[in-house]
């Protein structure tokens, strides 16, 4: 006997259709999607509407929430595949660590299946896209997905909390993930601002990338924008990423100071030629300051081989350059 009364907002109707509590009709029969026990429709002035199991139910709370979330994910994929619904995906932005909100349009998915084996691991749900790609969807209730499983799956995956799925199966808020590179709208706009500012001051586009991703092996410098401490105007700044330092934007100059008589390469303000040190850049820039954090994050969360990752960077950088040119 289970002493915990299990309350859920979803149930099955007599004809096996999933019904949300707000669409339920008092007097109709409803059943648990997991254990098939008949549920009680509860409606009160104080407590929220819900379906309730009997107090002597054999249904386990952890199992029912986990199972229900899997059923609802498959339901969301099914509705998307039929063209009836879009799905909102919220993950962490690769550029600023803020929220990256993407819309999965209708007809993106084709099907889904529960308990699918991938690379000797059992995935809660595997969804197939219209272009025959697979995405693993793991459900997290009280125990997070095994780290070995996360690291070794050969397909992209996301991890969703059961509570958020049950609350809204068409809003996927990633607790964890590993898939392709993605940036929020604010970051995309920032990258285009960087390109426009560099263009304004005739900085060769081939010398830098606006994307604050250290994996880029084709461009020597990563660019950002900073407000000069002296003239208070916006100026582009650059961090050396890889390759020779001599192929640098013209705002990077060889300077000598009383403390460093041998001289060194430093960013300078494009307006007043003030020397802009690396500490000031790390304090004041909006995107370069995240570079140190990205070394681990990108390795863990960015799905794909080194070759495919470079292709992604090239494609995205090319799109940004073309948009900014218009």
XYZ file of C-alpha atoms in Angstrom:
326
model
C 0.000 0.000 0.000
C 1.201 3.479 -0.885
C 0.565 6.087 1.824
C 1.139 8.994 -0.590
C -1.862 10.222 -2.561
C -0.664 10.637 -6.151
C -2.064 13.699 -7.913
C -1.542 14.245 -11.637
C -2.952 16.740 -14.181
C -3.263 14.175 -17.005
C -5.356 11.051 -17.484
C -6.657 8.678 -20.144
C -10.261 8.750 -21.252
C -12.313 5.625 -21.914
C -11.226 5.761 -25.572
C -7.522 5.961 -24.578
C -7.054 9.672 -25.380
C -4.832 11.834 -23.172
C -6.917 14.418 -21.339
C -5.619 17.427 -19.418
C -7.402 18.245 -16.166
C -8.739 21.529 -17.584
C -10.459 19.594 -20.381
C -11.916 16.955 -18.078
C -15.659 16.675 -17.547
C -17.040 15.808 -14.146
C -18.848 12.479 -14.142
C -16.717 10.929 -16.900
C -14.355 8.041 -16.196
C -10.605 8.654 -16.328
C -7.665 6.308 -15.886
C -3.996 6.574 -14.950
C -1.836 6.501 -18.118
C 0.729 4.422 -16.232
C -1.068 1.858 -14.064
C -4.550 2.019 -15.692
C -6.299 2.430 -12.330
C -9.452 4.517 -12.392
C -8.764 8.034 -11.123
C -10.923 10.441 -9.172
C -11.584 13.842 -10.711
C -11.002 16.429 -7.953
C -12.259 19.982 -8.240
C -12.225 22.414 -5.340
C -12.258 26.104 -4.507
C -8.950 25.945 -2.621
C -6.912 23.169 -4.228
C -6.116 23.056 -7.937
C -8.004 20.643 -10.143
C -6.306 17.269 -10.391
C -6.776 13.563 -10.941
C -6.164 11.509 -7.829
C -5.289 7.859 -7.258
C -6.963 5.898 -4.485
C -5.157 6.012 -1.150
C -4.483 2.255 -1.400
C -3.008 2.462 -4.903
C -0.097 0.249 -5.865
C 1.157 2.918 -8.270
C 4.549 4.316 -7.233
C 4.836 8.154 -7.239
C 8.323 8.245 -8.750
C 7.399 5.716 -11.417
C 4.166 7.440 -12.368
C 5.745 10.887 -12.809
C 8.620 9.443 -14.835
C 6.331 7.289 -16.970
C 3.786 10.076 -17.457
C 6.518 12.460 -18.607
C 7.669 9.918 -21.216
C 4.114 9.467 -22.455
C 3.660 13.244 -22.725
C 6.932 13.694 -24.626
C 5.761 11.103 -27.155
C 2.390 12.873 -27.292
C 4.098 16.218 -28.002
C 6.246 14.652 -30.737
C 3.158 12.993 -32.241
C 1.245 16.283 -32.342
C 4.284 18.022 -33.843
C 4.710 15.299 -36.484
C 1.062 15.694 -37.508
C 1.611 19.428 -37.945
C -0.708 20.399 -35.093
C 1.734 21.918 -32.609
C 5.070 23.643 -32.319
C 7.402 22.924 -29.401
C 9.388 25.551 -27.509
C 12.899 24.473 -26.538
C 14.757 26.437 -23.838
C 18.439 25.718 -23.278
C 21.531 27.608 -22.161
C 23.012 29.954 -24.764
C 26.557 29.068 -25.847
C 27.471 32.753 -26.054
C 26.316 34.299 -22.772
C 24.967 31.455 -20.565
C 21.527 33.090 -20.694
C 18.368 31.427 -22.018
C 18.352 30.366 -25.646
C 14.717 30.035 -26.737
C 14.074 28.181 -29.985
C 10.862 27.150 -31.698
C 10.626 23.625 -33.090
C 8.179 24.118 -35.978
C 5.322 21.724 -36.834
C 6.405 18.715 -38.925
C 9.963 18.817 -37.519
C 9.581 15.381 -35.942
C 8.281 12.252 -37.635
C 7.906 9.801 -34.736
C 9.120 8.796 -31.273
C 9.569 5.637 -29.234
C 10.028 4.860 -25.554
C 12.854 2.785 -24.085
C 15.157 2.645 -27.114
C 18.672 1.161 -26.981
C 21.412 3.469 -28.291
C 25.098 2.488 -27.861
C 24.203 -0.119 -25.213
C 22.318 2.520 -23.215
C 18.565 2.593 -22.671
C 17.101 6.002 -23.592
C 13.767 7.101 -22.127
C 12.536 8.462 -25.474
C 14.160 8.682 -28.902
C 12.535 11.090 -31.357
C 13.087 10.872 -35.110
C 13.163 14.022 -37.232
C 11.842 14.380 -40.766
C 15.424 14.295 -42.093
C 16.030 10.929 -40.372
C 18.088 12.200 -37.451
C 17.598 10.938 -33.914
C 17.435 12.874 -30.642
C 17.470 11.178 -27.237
C 15.218 12.689 -24.572
C 15.986 11.735 -20.985
C 13.546 12.353 -18.133
C 14.903 13.522 -14.778
C 12.640 13.116 -11.746
C 14.763 12.469 -8.657
C 17.844 10.947 -10.298
C 19.812 12.694 -13.030
C 20.911 10.767 -16.102
C 24.136 8.799 -15.642
C 27.216 10.859 -16.604
C 28.777 7.982 -18.557
C 25.620 7.701 -20.605
C 25.605 11.445 -21.283
C 29.213 11.409 -22.417
C 29.061 8.338 -24.642
C 25.751 8.630 -26.496
C 26.447 8.960 -30.214
C 23.343 11.071 -30.875
C 22.322 14.520 -29.563
C 20.358 14.433 -26.321
C 18.432 16.638 -23.927
C 17.432 16.057 -20.310
C 14.069 17.381 -19.098
C 12.597 17.474 -15.597
C 9.445 15.405 -15.264
C 7.616 18.223 -13.432
C 8.073 20.729 -16.261
C 7.038 18.188 -18.903
C 3.894 17.277 -16.979
C 3.061 20.955 -16.515
C 3.423 21.674 -20.249
C 4.574 18.913 -22.643
C 5.102 21.468 -25.438
C 7.610 23.516 -23.421
C 10.935 21.700 -23.190
C 13.136 23.413 -20.621
C 16.497 21.629 -20.775
C 17.986 20.667 -17.430
C 21.005 19.443 -19.379
C 21.810 18.853 -23.047
C 24.354 18.032 -25.728
C 23.545 19.150 -29.246
C 24.552 21.594 -31.967
C 25.856 25.098 -31.343
C 23.144 27.619 -30.489
C 22.999 31.304 -29.581
C 20.203 33.502 -28.228
C 18.888 36.461 -30.236
C 20.775 38.965 -28.064
C 24.083 37.238 -28.814
C 23.361 37.102 -32.548
C 22.599 40.837 -32.509
C 25.795 41.485 -30.535
C 27.905 39.530 -33.029
C 26.462 41.591 -35.884
C 27.209 44.809 -33.960
C 30.819 43.649 -33.617
C 31.091 43.087 -37.374
C 29.524 46.461 -38.195
C 31.872 48.309 -35.818
C 34.892 46.524 -37.288
C 33.693 47.345 -40.814
C 33.260 50.990 -39.852
C 36.923 51.156 -38.846
C 38.139 49.124 -41.840
C 39.275 46.057 -39.936
C 39.848 43.116 -42.258
C 37.095 40.527 -41.777
C 39.510 37.685 -42.488
C 41.497 38.448 -39.332
C 38.825 37.739 -36.724
C 35.597 35.999 -35.793
C 32.803 37.686 -33.786
C 31.848 34.337 -32.207
C 33.282 33.913 -28.716
C 34.063 30.245 -29.328
C 37.707 29.228 -28.726
C 37.394 26.113 -30.932
C 37.662 28.147 -34.160
C 40.968 27.161 -35.787
C 40.607 29.329 -38.899
C 40.689 32.798 -37.350
C 43.510 34.144 -35.203
C 41.467 36.601 -33.147
C 38.100 36.753 -31.385
C 36.456 40.189 -31.472
C 34.256 42.060 -29.009
C 33.198 45.635 -28.209
C 34.313 47.741 -25.262
C 33.804 51.324 -24.091
C 37.166 53.077 -23.933
C 37.972 54.261 -20.395
C 39.513 57.466 -21.764
C 37.290 58.771 -24.586
C 34.158 56.799 -23.588
C 33.540 55.684 -27.175
C 32.926 52.137 -28.363
C 35.982 50.460 -29.825
C 36.600 46.915 -31.087
C 38.979 44.743 -29.062
C 40.527 41.388 -29.883
C 41.808 38.345 -28.015
C 44.412 36.134 -29.677
C 42.872 32.708 -30.248
C 45.397 30.752 -32.325
C 47.854 31.108 -35.174
C 50.479 33.837 -35.702
C 50.100 37.101 -33.798
C 51.496 39.217 -36.624
C 48.342 38.786 -38.723
C 46.368 41.064 -36.428
C 43.802 43.875 -36.747
C 45.415 47.302 -37.084
C 44.176 48.344 -33.613
C 46.557 45.824 -32.041
C 49.852 47.675 -31.741
C 53.324 47.082 -30.347
C 53.650 49.353 -27.306
C 56.312 50.101 -24.699
C 55.646 51.297 -21.171
C 57.936 52.245 -18.260
C 57.098 48.908 -16.632
C 57.535 46.842 -19.819
C 60.421 48.417 -21.682
C 60.812 45.491 -24.092
C 57.305 46.164 -25.322
C 54.316 43.955 -26.079
C 51.268 43.693 -28.344
C 48.172 45.394 -26.960
C 44.709 46.482 -28.004
C 44.372 50.221 -28.530
C 41.313 52.425 -28.829
C 40.425 53.035 -32.462
C 39.518 56.653 -31.575
C 42.080 57.975 -29.053
C 44.743 55.217 -29.244
C 44.585 54.570 -25.491
C 46.210 51.283 -24.461
C 43.524 48.785 -23.461
C 44.895 46.060 -21.205
C 43.720 42.479 -20.977
C 42.318 42.922 -17.447
C 40.094 45.773 -18.556
C 38.908 43.658 -21.488
C 38.072 40.736 -19.204
C 36.173 43.041 -16.835
C 34.261 45.141 -19.322
C 33.454 43.051 -22.408
C 30.129 41.246 -22.614
C 31.308 38.080 -24.384
C 35.096 37.631 -24.365
C 35.008 37.421 -20.562
C 33.233 34.045 -20.842
C 36.015 32.385 -22.860
C 37.699 30.659 -19.910
C 34.387 29.098 -18.862
C 33.721 27.762 -22.349
C 36.637 25.342 -22.578
C 34.801 22.712 -20.516
C 31.258 23.726 -21.439
C 31.830 23.395 -25.175
C 33.554 20.044 -24.828
C 30.650 18.706 -22.791
C 27.576 20.316 -24.352
C 28.500 20.826 -28.006
C 27.712 17.682 -30.026
C 29.807 16.674 -33.022
C 33.283 15.865 -34.304
C 36.006 18.531 -34.563
C 35.462 18.690 -38.324
C 31.694 19.150 -38.001
C 32.145 21.762 -35.274
C 34.449 23.806 -37.509
C 31.876 23.541 -40.319
C 29.187 24.844 -37.957
C 31.390 27.793 -36.995
C 32.171 28.564 -40.641
C 28.506 28.448 -41.668
C 27.299 30.613 -38.780
C 30.126 33.134 -39.187
C 29.394 33.312 -42.927
C 25.704 33.982 -42.299
C 26.508 36.745 -39.812
C 28.946 38.378 -42.223
C 26.376 38.293 -45.026
C 23.592 39.723 -42.848
C 25.830 42.492 -41.495
C 26.890 43.416 -45.035
C 23.305 44.188 -46.069
